[in-house]
């Protein structure tokens, strides 16, 4: 590394890192993502290695956790220091750690324990005489904070240990907030008019530092243990995995995904698997932790000033990064909804390069107060659309102007209108070009009429050529003219014609969803089709009749009534009817309604059924078959190759699971088969 003044840069980095460590560990209000903090630490470490005279025991590269503690909690001195872990950012760094372990052991082979790196807060639990007496945060590794009363509210932690437990037992692990608890917390915050929490880790940290333990109890925190601290009077162990088995026998929650592997190849495989499947879990992880299993080998390897040499944290690609917000623009959707989005300096986050991110709506932009020219935090979790979390205020240029939501549609120049009581602003011009494009594209999409070959690019081309003007024109396309286009041959035109013809037989629910009625989604379309039976009945129903359909409600009912009350919309729908689309709802089931009002989730393949037919069988018995597990789920049917996230969430929530072989019995009786769990 070559910098003009290494000493000045090192001093600047230390000041910056001390500031952000205090914000993260003490105030639970970080200003930058973990990945940015890690980058600054690595820069400082490289400077210190290149310039040994700059090294200092007070440097953030040599310390663990926070440099200062909150005055709200009593200090606790750890009898055995709670060290941090060194990080590996990629497979090469993981391999280099493995080589250092091999050298340290003189070439003796080592086996490893692989654990998930839970995105939470390190915690020490102390038991004396079999009774829980104290909980302390890691703090700076030597001194933490006493949060005993708050940790005592965590469900699943034993308050008394079984007979034969050690006289003194210190258990270390991670306090975290599950995704379900995080969503519920944010729902409550929104209902109370309070700001949402940024992520589960911050929410868990804030919950642990509540002065009133009753508030902590409401936050539904959880705990995984991963290490022993001080032990007096306990059994002897030779391996780390034996200690974890011992903790499980005492009643402590031990993560089920921990694995013992024979070599570094197994470590690499574990890390790659969970990097790919991190979002299958009902809690957040940000990496994997790899430890030498043999305790005697650990003694040989020892520690550095801040971390054990026998363990390393493999960090997954960051899901939050900072980048420059170049501009804020507005897109117009199929119902006219005007959605602001961020145009970013491209940044690699969540496994891909991101150049745009959503800002949701007008209120969210105002609440986050992001401005073009800001450095912003961008988050992308798995397949979730990237979003801007907020600005880094300390990096905001002086005099940066606030961004104002436009009053005119960027596509057609018409007015943007926000109805009273709505969070969304909309373009009300029915002929808005962007709106027409989005409407027709949506009409042909999966979940609606499912017309393969009628994607956004094709719709845009057909609009430009005057072949399409609205959704009904799909059924009068001039295929002869399309055949003359450079990109279309006999096969592609034939396939498009067949897809258009096939769409006429789609269920009525698909057609209703494809009509782009404001507030009406797929579930609402299914409820309408089943509840009122036909498109003419829906078109002529009163608001009260529509609202009386289970799953519709007054807001959606009013929107449907307004849509069909518009003469232009009725003419459009009549053209669709004349084209021969299906307008009849499903036949009412004559089967016993054994699952009436109950939600049954299906995961994996069930013999004798496709996914669609299994869900249809549940609905034919009066049940519901949503795509996700919740506290309200009656049962989860587990077939071959099930989704890990659904099974894990069912286990966490205590939802009964039924083997696929007993699915028919569940349908017939509406009860969980005796002994029918998976």
XYZ file of C-alpha atoms in Angstrom:
678
model
C 0.000 0.000 0.000
C 1.333 3.398 -0.944
C -0.211 6.542 0.539
C 1.302 10.050 0.705
C 1.256 10.159 4.531
C 0.745 6.732 6.154
C 0.765 8.137 9.702
C -1.958 10.673 8.914
C -4.078 8.095 7.123
C -3.668 5.609 10.001
C -4.734 8.261 12.510
C -7.745 9.143 10.361
C -8.745 5.484 10.064
C -8.430 4.905 13.827
C -10.622 7.904 14.608
C -13.208 6.770 12.059
C -13.195 3.175 13.274
C -13.479 4.134 16.952
C -16.485 6.281 16.042
C -18.224 3.502 14.126
C -17.415 0.857 16.752
C -19.080 3.049 19.386
C -22.114 3.538 17.141
C -22.363 -0.222 16.500
C -21.555 -1.794 19.871
C -22.757 0.841 22.336
C -25.466 2.889 20.652
C -26.871 0.107 18.401
C -27.122 2.744 15.662
C -24.506 1.947 12.983
C -23.965 4.506 10.252
C -22.198 2.236 7.770
C -22.634 -1.434 6.750
C -20.444 -4.156 8.249
C -18.706 -4.627 4.906
C -17.564 -0.999 4.842
C -16.303 -1.240 8.445
C -14.409 -4.435 7.568
C -12.866 -2.709 4.548
C -11.579 0.155 6.717
C -10.123 -2.289 9.281
C -8.326 -4.183 6.535
C -6.924 -0.941 5.127
C -5.618 0.055 8.563
C -4.144 -3.407 9.182
C -2.325 -3.279 5.831
C -0.916 0.168 6.719
C 0.311 -1.083 10.092
C 1.921 -4.167 8.556
C 3.687 -2.037 5.936
C 4.752 0.528 8.568
C 5.497 -1.338 11.849
C 6.262 1.919 13.682
C 2.553 2.824 13.364
C 1.383 -0.243 15.322
C -0.383 0.467 18.613
C -2.076 -1.779 21.204
C -4.972 0.710 21.204
C -5.555 0.312 17.476
C -8.948 -1.075 16.375
C -7.004 -3.857 14.638
C -5.825 -5.100 18.045
C -9.027 -4.728 20.053
C -12.247 -6.696 20.351
C -15.694 -5.093 20.112
C -16.429 -1.705 21.625
C -13.846 0.593 23.124
C -16.364 1.941 25.621
C -19.445 0.571 27.355
C -22.901 1.954 28.022
C -23.415 3.594 31.409
C -26.894 2.056 31.610
C -25.620 -1.408 32.606
C -23.188 -2.613 35.248
C -19.799 -3.845 33.989
C -18.967 -7.562 34.062
C -15.371 -8.788 33.895
C -15.087 -11.972 31.858
C -13.114 -14.637 33.718
C -12.119 -16.075 30.350
C -11.724 -13.340 27.681
C -14.318 -13.306 24.886
C -12.077 -12.976 21.884
C -13.152 -12.062 18.380
C -12.387 -14.032 15.213
C -10.202 -13.260 12.244
C -12.073 -13.108 8.933
C -11.649 -14.841 5.587
C -13.337 -12.931 2.783
C -12.978 -15.554 0.046
C -11.901 -19.133 -0.650
C -8.253 -18.111 -1.070
C -8.108 -16.544 2.388
C -9.880 -19.574 3.856
C -7.258 -21.815 2.222
C -4.442 -19.627 3.577
C -5.855 -20.035 7.101
C -5.945 -23.799 6.612
C -2.265 -23.736 5.584
C -1.384 -21.748 8.730
C -3.220 -24.323 10.852
C -1.323 -27.159 9.162
C 2.043 -25.420 9.763
C 1.122 -24.718 13.370
C 0.373 -28.412 13.912
C 3.582 -29.523 12.236
C 1.721 -31.168 9.402
C -0.620 -33.191 11.652
C -4.073 -33.530 10.097
C -6.996 -31.704 11.684
C -10.747 -32.162 11.510
C -13.036 -29.151 11.739
C -16.383 -28.101 13.149
C -18.383 -25.833 10.831
C -21.062 -23.563 12.253
C -23.343 -20.870 10.859
C -22.282 -17.325 11.707
C -25.483 -15.956 13.218
C -26.010 -12.238 12.662
C -26.669 -11.270 16.269
C -24.867 -10.339 19.495
C -22.259 -12.423 21.306
C -23.449 -13.314 24.816
C -22.054 -15.072 27.885
C -24.444 -16.960 30.204
C -23.219 -17.968 33.660
C -24.663 -20.768 35.804
C -23.623 -21.453 39.389
C -24.907 -24.465 41.270
C -27.092 -25.241 38.276
C -28.896 -21.862 38.424
C -28.775 -19.060 35.849
C -27.134 -16.100 37.602
C -25.762 -13.734 34.986
C -25.720 -12.735 31.309
C -23.119 -10.372 29.877
C -22.347 -8.905 26.457
C -18.888 -9.347 24.969
C -18.035 -5.649 25.294
C -14.332 -5.177 24.582
C -13.601 -8.860 25.202
C -12.420 -8.266 28.781
C -15.379 -6.355 30.222
C -18.981 -6.599 29.087
C -22.378 -5.328 30.238
C -24.733 -7.042 32.670
C -27.998 -7.726 30.794
C -29.197 -10.597 32.999
C -32.796 -9.422 33.427
C -33.306 -9.000 29.703
C -31.697 -12.293 28.678
C -33.826 -14.092 31.263
C -36.866 -13.318 29.088
C -35.540 -15.365 26.129
C -37.681 -18.448 25.596
C -35.806 -21.745 25.392
C -32.978 -20.841 27.774
C -32.859 -23.073 30.870
C -33.047 -21.252 34.196
C -32.080 -24.383 36.143
C -29.815 -27.147 34.885
C -30.420 -30.867 35.495
C -28.697 -32.713 38.315
C -25.039 -33.386 37.703
C -24.355 -30.089 35.932
C -20.969 -28.419 36.609
C -20.634 -26.208 39.704
C -19.835 -23.297 37.389
C -20.781 -23.305 33.728
C -20.305 -20.411 31.332
C -22.083 -20.833 28.005
C -21.317 -18.564 25.084
C -23.443 -18.004 22.058
C -25.398 -15.563 19.952
C -28.605 -13.713 20.786
C -30.589 -13.024 17.626
C -34.037 -12.067 16.385
C -35.781 -14.421 13.958
C -37.142 -13.024 10.714
C -40.718 -13.731 11.835
C -40.197 -11.798 15.089
C -38.504 -8.981 13.171
C -41.427 -8.680 10.768
C -43.897 -8.659 13.666
C -41.862 -5.979 15.470
C -41.838 -3.744 12.401
C -45.567 -4.307 11.883
C -46.194 -3.102 15.443
C -43.887 -0.134 14.915
C -45.754 0.927 11.755
C -49.134 0.596 13.472
C -47.864 2.830 16.276
C -46.534 5.401 13.803
C -42.922 4.658 14.764
C -39.963 4.175 12.383
C -39.123 0.655 11.211
C -36.016 -1.134 12.455
C -33.299 -1.440 9.817
C -32.418 -5.116 10.310
C -32.821 -7.981 12.810
C -29.342 -7.517 14.311
C -29.954 -3.881 15.265
C -33.422 -4.753 16.522
C -31.990 -7.519 18.726
C -29.282 -5.225 20.092
C -31.772 -2.508 20.922
C -34.066 -5.055 22.564
C -31.278 -6.346 24.821
C -30.464 -2.864 26.041
C -33.997 -1.972 27.122
C -34.168 -0.792 30.725
C -37.548 -2.503 31.065
C -37.207 -6.277 30.641
C -40.921 -6.505 29.821
C -40.209 -4.710 26.540
C -37.414 -7.166 25.782
C -39.811 -10.043 26.405
C -42.184 -8.677 23.759
C -39.389 -8.737 21.143
C -39.178 -12.579 21.063
C -35.391 -12.932 21.031
C -33.680 -16.296 20.523
C -30.294 -17.845 21.332
C -27.877 -20.391 19.845
C -24.942 -21.560 21.963
C -21.592 -22.321 20.326
C -18.822 -22.427 22.948
C -17.905 -23.114 26.556
C -16.286 -20.425 28.684
C -15.316 -21.048 32.299
C -16.215 -24.516 33.606
C -15.672 -25.731 37.186
C -16.449 -29.304 38.151
C -17.523 -30.464 34.741
C -16.605 -33.504 32.667
C -13.488 -33.696 30.527
C -13.720 -33.291 26.750
C -11.315 -33.987 23.920
C -13.212 -32.273 21.087
C -15.348 -29.221 20.456
C -18.267 -31.213 19.103
C -18.389 -33.149 22.394
C -18.902 -29.870 24.256
C -21.798 -28.981 21.956
C -23.407 -32.394 22.527
C -23.014 -31.832 26.274
C -24.712 -28.422 26.074
C -27.593 -29.919 24.109
C -28.013 -32.612 26.785
C -28.276 -29.871 29.418
C -31.129 -28.272 27.479
C -29.338 -25.461 25.670
C -30.335 -24.624 22.072
C -27.601 -25.850 19.719
C -27.939 -24.987 16.043
C -28.978 -28.060 13.999
C -26.792 -27.115 11.019
C -23.449 -27.627 12.798
C -21.271 -30.177 10.990
C -18.007 -32.007 11.707
C -15.901 -32.351 8.536
C -12.639 -34.274 8.046
C -10.633 -31.686 6.139
C -10.536 -28.213 4.618
C -12.381 -29.470 1.544
C -15.381 -30.179 3.763
C -15.066 -26.678 5.240
C -15.109 -25.167 1.757
C -18.155 -27.242 0.782
C -20.034 -26.169 3.937
C -19.276 -22.498 3.286
C -20.321 -22.654 -0.366
C -23.556 -24.478 0.484
C -24.697 -21.949 3.055
C -23.629 -18.985 0.973
C -26.084 -20.276 -1.639
C -28.818 -21.256 0.855
C -28.488 -18.518 3.483
C -32.030 -17.289 2.751
C -33.562 -20.718 3.336
C -33.215 -20.098 7.072
C -35.746 -18.327 9.342
C -32.955 -16.108 10.741
C -30.112 -14.123 9.241
C -26.538 -15.342 8.880
C -23.604 -13.443 7.444
C -21.095 -16.234 7.106
C -19.777 -19.492 8.530
C -17.419 -20.155 11.442
C -14.794 -22.883 11.092
C -12.998 -24.300 14.153
C -10.392 -26.968 14.748
C -12.308 -29.735 16.539
C -9.515 -31.295 18.637
C -9.086 -29.324 21.903
C -5.468 -30.427 22.368
C -4.620 -29.125 18.895
C -6.244 -25.817 19.863
C -3.821 -25.550 22.806
C -0.927 -26.007 20.408
C -2.201 -23.338 18.005
C -3.010 -20.749 20.689
C -4.098 -17.136 20.177
C -2.992 -13.863 18.669
C -3.582 -10.647 20.638
C -7.259 -10.599 19.643
C -8.302 -13.922 18.114
C -7.728 -17.692 18.278
C -5.527 -19.186 15.588
C -7.703 -22.314 15.578
C -10.867 -20.608 14.263
C -11.878 -18.264 11.480
C -15.045 -16.549 10.299
C -15.754 -16.956 6.593
C -17.705 -13.831 5.628
C -20.290 -14.115 2.866
C -20.476 -11.381 0.214
C -21.974 -8.327 1.913
C -25.686 -7.616 1.549
C -25.188 -4.001 2.540
C -22.723 -1.605 0.930
C -22.312 2.117 0.561
C -22.284 3.868 -2.803
C -23.088 7.198 -4.452
C -26.712 8.085 -5.165
C -26.497 9.651 -8.610
C -30.171 10.451 -9.114
C -33.725 9.684 -8.009
C -36.173 8.905 -10.808
C -39.790 7.713 -10.943
C -41.234 4.741 -12.828
C -44.906 4.277 -13.710
C -46.478 0.863 -13.144
C -49.496 -0.938 -14.594
C -52.012 0.719 -12.242
C -50.331 4.097 -12.657
C -48.409 3.812 -9.411
C -45.436 6.172 -9.406
C -42.510 4.412 -7.716
C -39.312 6.338 -6.950
C -36.066 4.484 -7.532
C -32.416 5.249 -6.970
C -29.866 5.474 -9.770
C -26.608 4.384 -8.137
C -22.913 4.284 -8.784
C -22.778 0.524 -9.513
C -21.737 -1.503 -6.464
C -21.272 -5.244 -5.857
C -23.684 -6.286 -3.115
C -25.613 -9.468 -2.318
C -23.768 -11.433 -4.988
C -24.415 -9.117 -7.961
C -23.658 -5.632 -9.243
C -26.458 -3.208 -8.404
C -27.043 0.021 -10.329
C -30.651 0.744 -9.303
C -32.618 0.228 -6.107
C -36.182 0.844 -4.987
C -37.243 3.700 -2.714
C -40.813 2.337 -2.364
C -42.955 5.496 -2.268
C -43.079 9.227 -1.594
C -43.287 8.846 2.186
C -40.298 6.498 2.327
C -38.112 8.959 0.402
C -39.132 11.710 2.809
C -38.590 9.529 5.892
C -35.143 8.375 4.744
C -34.264 11.868 3.478
C -31.978 10.583 0.739
C -30.758 13.135 -1.789
C -28.934 12.870 -5.112
C -25.263 13.302 -4.244
C -25.550 11.388 -0.949
C -23.483 8.381 -0.029
C -26.181 5.814 0.742
C -26.435 2.334 2.242
C -27.762 -0.198 -0.258
C -29.163 -3.561 0.815
C -29.808 -6.634 -1.314
C -30.758 -9.903 0.368
C -30.811 -12.867 -2.013
C -33.408 -12.400 -4.728
C -35.015 -9.445 -2.965
C -35.113 -6.244 -5.013
C -32.258 -3.954 -3.878
C -33.333 -1.073 -1.655
C -31.746 2.067 -0.289
C -31.652 1.818 3.503
C -30.660 5.432 4.131
C -27.946 8.081 3.780
C -24.572 8.254 5.544
C -25.194 11.707 6.990
C -21.600 12.361 8.003
C -20.603 12.099 4.325
C -23.354 14.402 3.002
C -21.922 17.373 1.055
C -22.774 20.791 2.466
C -25.818 22.459 0.927
C -27.184 19.304 -0.698
C -30.789 20.049 -1.698
C -33.726 17.877 -0.634
C -35.366 15.837 -3.377
C -38.951 16.747 -4.202
C -41.448 14.198 -5.519
C -42.580 15.265 -9.036
C -46.106 16.533 -9.664
C -46.176 15.427 -13.320
C -45.849 11.945 -14.814
C -42.371 11.460 -16.344
C -43.921 9.336 -19.113
C -46.909 11.360 -20.320
C -46.678 14.689 -18.497
C -50.087 14.214 -16.910
C -50.740 14.963 -13.224
C -49.589 12.648 -10.462
C -52.345 12.289 -7.878
C -52.287 10.933 -4.337
C -55.708 9.999 -2.992
C -56.528 10.705 0.622
C -55.487 7.869 2.920
C -53.203 6.216 0.336
C -49.432 5.916 0.453
C -49.154 5.653 -3.340
C -49.064 8.443 -5.896
C -50.498 7.570 -9.313
C -50.676 8.769 -12.898
C -54.390 9.002 -13.677
C -54.027 9.283 -17.470
C -55.423 5.998 -18.899
C -53.409 6.483 -22.100
C -50.046 7.020 -20.396
C -47.542 5.104 -22.612
C -45.633 3.583 -19.699
C -48.866 2.545 -18.052
C -50.138 0.873 -21.244
C -46.840 -0.988 -21.674
C -46.906 -2.220 -18.080
C -50.576 -3.239 -18.296
C -50.217 -5.377 -21.395
C -46.971 -6.916 -20.117
C -48.687 -7.820 -16.864
C -51.701 -9.258 -18.720
C -49.439 -11.761 -20.473
C -47.363 -12.648 -17.410
C -47.420 -15.800 -15.270
C -50.158 -15.581 -12.678
C -52.272 -13.677 -15.184
C -52.891 -15.031 -18.717
C -49.435 -16.651 -18.960
C -48.751 -15.939 -22.649
C -45.242 -17.154 -23.403
C -43.492 -14.924 -25.937
C -45.330 -11.751 -24.894
C -42.762 -10.192 -22.604
C -41.982 -6.519 -22.128
C -39.674 -6.243 -25.150
C -42.234 -7.845 -27.468
C -45.056 -5.674 -26.103
C -42.931 -2.552 -26.582
C -42.233 -3.540 -30.211
C -45.899 -4.284 -30.951
C -46.950 -0.966 -29.398
C -44.450 0.941 -31.546
C -45.771 -0.816 -34.670
C -49.401 -0.127 -33.749
C -50.207 -3.832 -33.369
C -51.308 -3.351 -29.765
C -53.139 -0.556 -27.970
C -54.685 -2.382 -25.001
C -54.980 -5.884 -23.524
C -57.940 -6.880 -25.699
C -55.809 -6.320 -28.828
C -53.774 -9.381 -27.797
C -56.594 -11.524 -29.258
C -56.647 -9.722 -32.604
C -52.905 -9.606 -33.267
C -51.941 -9.501 -36.948
C -49.720 -12.591 -37.056
C -49.104 -12.118 -40.787
C -47.478 -8.775 -40.116
C -45.550 -10.172 -37.173
C -44.173 -12.892 -39.495
C -42.631 -10.155 -41.630
C -40.551 -8.852 -38.732
C -36.824 -9.761 -38.811
C -36.819 -11.680 -35.535
C -39.870 -13.832 -36.269
C -39.991 -17.071 -38.245
C -42.788 -19.590 -38.788
C -41.996 -21.438 -35.559
C -41.884 -18.389 -33.280
C -45.079 -16.961 -34.788
C -46.806 -20.329 -34.460
C -45.729 -20.599 -30.831
C -47.023 -17.098 -30.049
C -50.352 -17.802 -31.754
C -50.716 -21.051 -29.787
C -49.875 -19.294 -26.504
C -52.489 -16.596 -27.166
C -55.131 -19.219 -27.991
C -54.246 -21.273 -24.900
C -54.641 -18.238 -22.655
C -58.367 -18.079 -23.426
C -58.904 -21.117 -21.203
C -57.075 -19.745 -18.181
C -59.069 -19.653 -14.914
C -61.269 -16.621 -14.300
C -59.020 -15.666 -11.370
C -56.107 -15.208 -13.804
C -58.183 -12.942 -16.021
C -59.277 -10.811 -13.064
C -55.680 -10.440 -11.928
C -54.603 -9.610 -15.480
C -57.111 -6.733 -15.760
C -54.854 -4.486 -13.653
C -57.536 -3.529 -11.141
C -55.977 -1.394 -8.404
C -55.497 -3.313 -5.109
C -56.659 -6.645 -6.634
C -54.017 -9.369 -6.413
C -53.971 -13.079 -7.259
C -55.561 -14.152 -3.970
C -58.329 -11.583 -4.377
C -58.976 -12.790 -7.919
C -59.353 -16.369 -6.688
C -61.712 -15.271 -3.907
C -63.907 -13.342 -6.364
C -64.062 -16.164 -8.898
C -65.008 -18.699 -6.222
C -67.337 -16.388 -4.323
C -69.394 -14.907 -7.182
C -68.929 -17.583 -9.818
C -68.687 -15.631 -13.077
C -67.354 -12.461 -14.634
C -70.840 -10.993 -15.391
C -71.818 -11.502 -11.734
C -68.670 -9.720 -10.582
C -69.180 -6.858 -13.033
C -72.724 -6.223 -11.817
C -72.151 -6.773 -8.087
C -72.632 -3.935 -5.609
C -69.847 -2.770 -3.318
C -71.527 -4.585 -0.423
C -71.795 -7.813 -2.410
C -68.123 -7.609 -3.356
C -66.996 -6.789 0.186
C -68.987 -9.760 1.518
C -66.713 -12.170 -0.382
C -64.258 -13.731 2.054
C -60.784 -12.363 1.295
C -61.859 -9.178 -0.508
C -62.676 -6.424 2.003
C -64.090 -2.893 1.583
C -61.074 -1.144 0.007
C -60.594 -3.779 -2.695
C -64.382 -4.016 -3.211
C -64.637 -0.280 -3.865
C -61.743 -0.448 -6.340
C -63.342 -3.373 -8.234
C -66.717 -1.607 -8.330
C -65.121 1.595 -9.641
C -63.238 -0.346 -12.318
C -66.335 -2.051 -13.703
C -68.350 1.140 -13.299
C -66.153 2.849 -15.894
C -67.797 2.520 -19.363
C -64.397 2.317 -21.073
C -63.398 -0.624 -18.889
C -66.688 -2.394 -19.535
C -66.172 -2.010 -23.295
C -62.653 -3.438 -22.919
C -63.916 -6.422 -20.928
C -66.695 -7.041 -23.464
C -64.085 -7.277 -26.216
C -62.245 -9.897 -24.143
C -65.506 -11.816 -23.689
C -66.161 -11.621 -27.439
C -62.635 -12.997 -28.020
C -63.608 -16.131 -26.107
C -61.749 -15.850 -22.778
C -63.058 -17.960 -19.921
C -65.538 -16.038 -17.765
C -66.745 -18.837 -15.495
C -65.384 -19.428 -12.017
C -64.517 -22.881 -10.657
C -67.335 -25.287 -9.988
C -68.291 -25.344 -6.350
C -66.832 -28.342 -4.606
C -69.224 -31.059 -3.474
C -66.521 -32.598 -1.289
C -66.773 -32.448 2.517
C -65.283 -29.167 3.762
C -62.932 -30.918 6.178
C -60.305 -28.150 6.034
C -62.662 -25.181 6.169
C -60.805 -22.094 7.356
C -57.505 -23.937 7.781
C -54.189 -23.185 6.063
C -52.155 -26.156 4.838
C -48.746 -25.546 3.260
C -47.305 -28.113 0.839
C -43.539 -28.407 0.379
C -41.783 -30.952 -1.821
C -43.388 -33.437 -4.207
C -46.427 -35.438 -3.030
C -46.983 -38.831 -4.769
C -49.985 -38.729 -7.088
C -50.111 -34.942 -7.137
C -48.499 -32.019 -8.866
C -47.978 -28.953 -6.670
C -51.033 -27.367 -8.292
C -53.271 -30.400 -7.805
C -52.224 -30.782 -4.155
C -53.131 -27.162 -3.493
C -56.379 -27.602 -5.430
C -57.254 -30.629 -3.285
C -56.792 -28.554 -0.136
C -58.927 -25.729 -1.494
C -61.623 -28.189 -2.624
C -61.986 -29.171 1.051
C -62.457 -25.532 2.059
C -58.859 -24.924 3.064
C -56.217 -22.442 2.007
C -52.798 -23.285 0.637
C -50.467 -20.297 0.990
C -46.866 -20.362 -0.117
C -45.338 -19.658 3.305
C -45.532 -20.954 6.872
C -46.851 -18.762 9.691
C -48.219 -19.142 13.203
C -51.678 -19.560 11.662
C -50.640 -22.568 9.544
C -52.622 -25.688 10.516
C -50.167 -28.179 9.028
C -47.227 -28.516 6.631
C -47.323 -31.455 4.220
C -43.719 -32.567 3.643
C -43.028 -34.444 0.434
C -39.803 -35.472 -1.298
C -37.106 -32.792 -1.588
C -38.917 -30.231 0.613
C -37.941 -26.589 0.963
C -35.546 -26.239 3.901
C -36.907 -22.845 4.916
C -40.485 -24.094 5.261
C -39.498 -27.129 7.318
C -37.217 -25.063 9.566
C -39.865 -22.416 10.099
C -42.502 -25.043 10.891
C -40.169 -26.527 13.500
C -39.480 -23.099 14.996
C -43.187 -22.237 15.213
C -44.297 -25.671 16.389
C -46.511 -26.245 13.332
C -47.401 -29.959 12.844
C -45.768 -31.640 9.854
C -47.473 -34.449 7.958
C -45.683 -36.977 5.746
C -46.766 -37.060 2.104
C -48.025 -40.651 2.522
C -50.694 -39.373 4.923
C -51.826 -36.425 2.800
C -55.025 -38.178 1.687
C -55.923 -38.961 5.309
C -55.464 -35.299 6.197
C -57.788 -34.311 3.333
C -60.390 -36.888 4.353
C -60.488 -36.170 8.081
C -59.280 -32.587 8.393
C -57.193 -33.698 11.380
C -53.494 -34.343 11.902
C -53.046 -38.102 11.360
C -52.077 -39.948 14.535
C -48.369 -40.596 14.442
C -48.312 -38.983 11.027
C -45.484 -36.550 11.563
C -42.434 -36.583 9.359
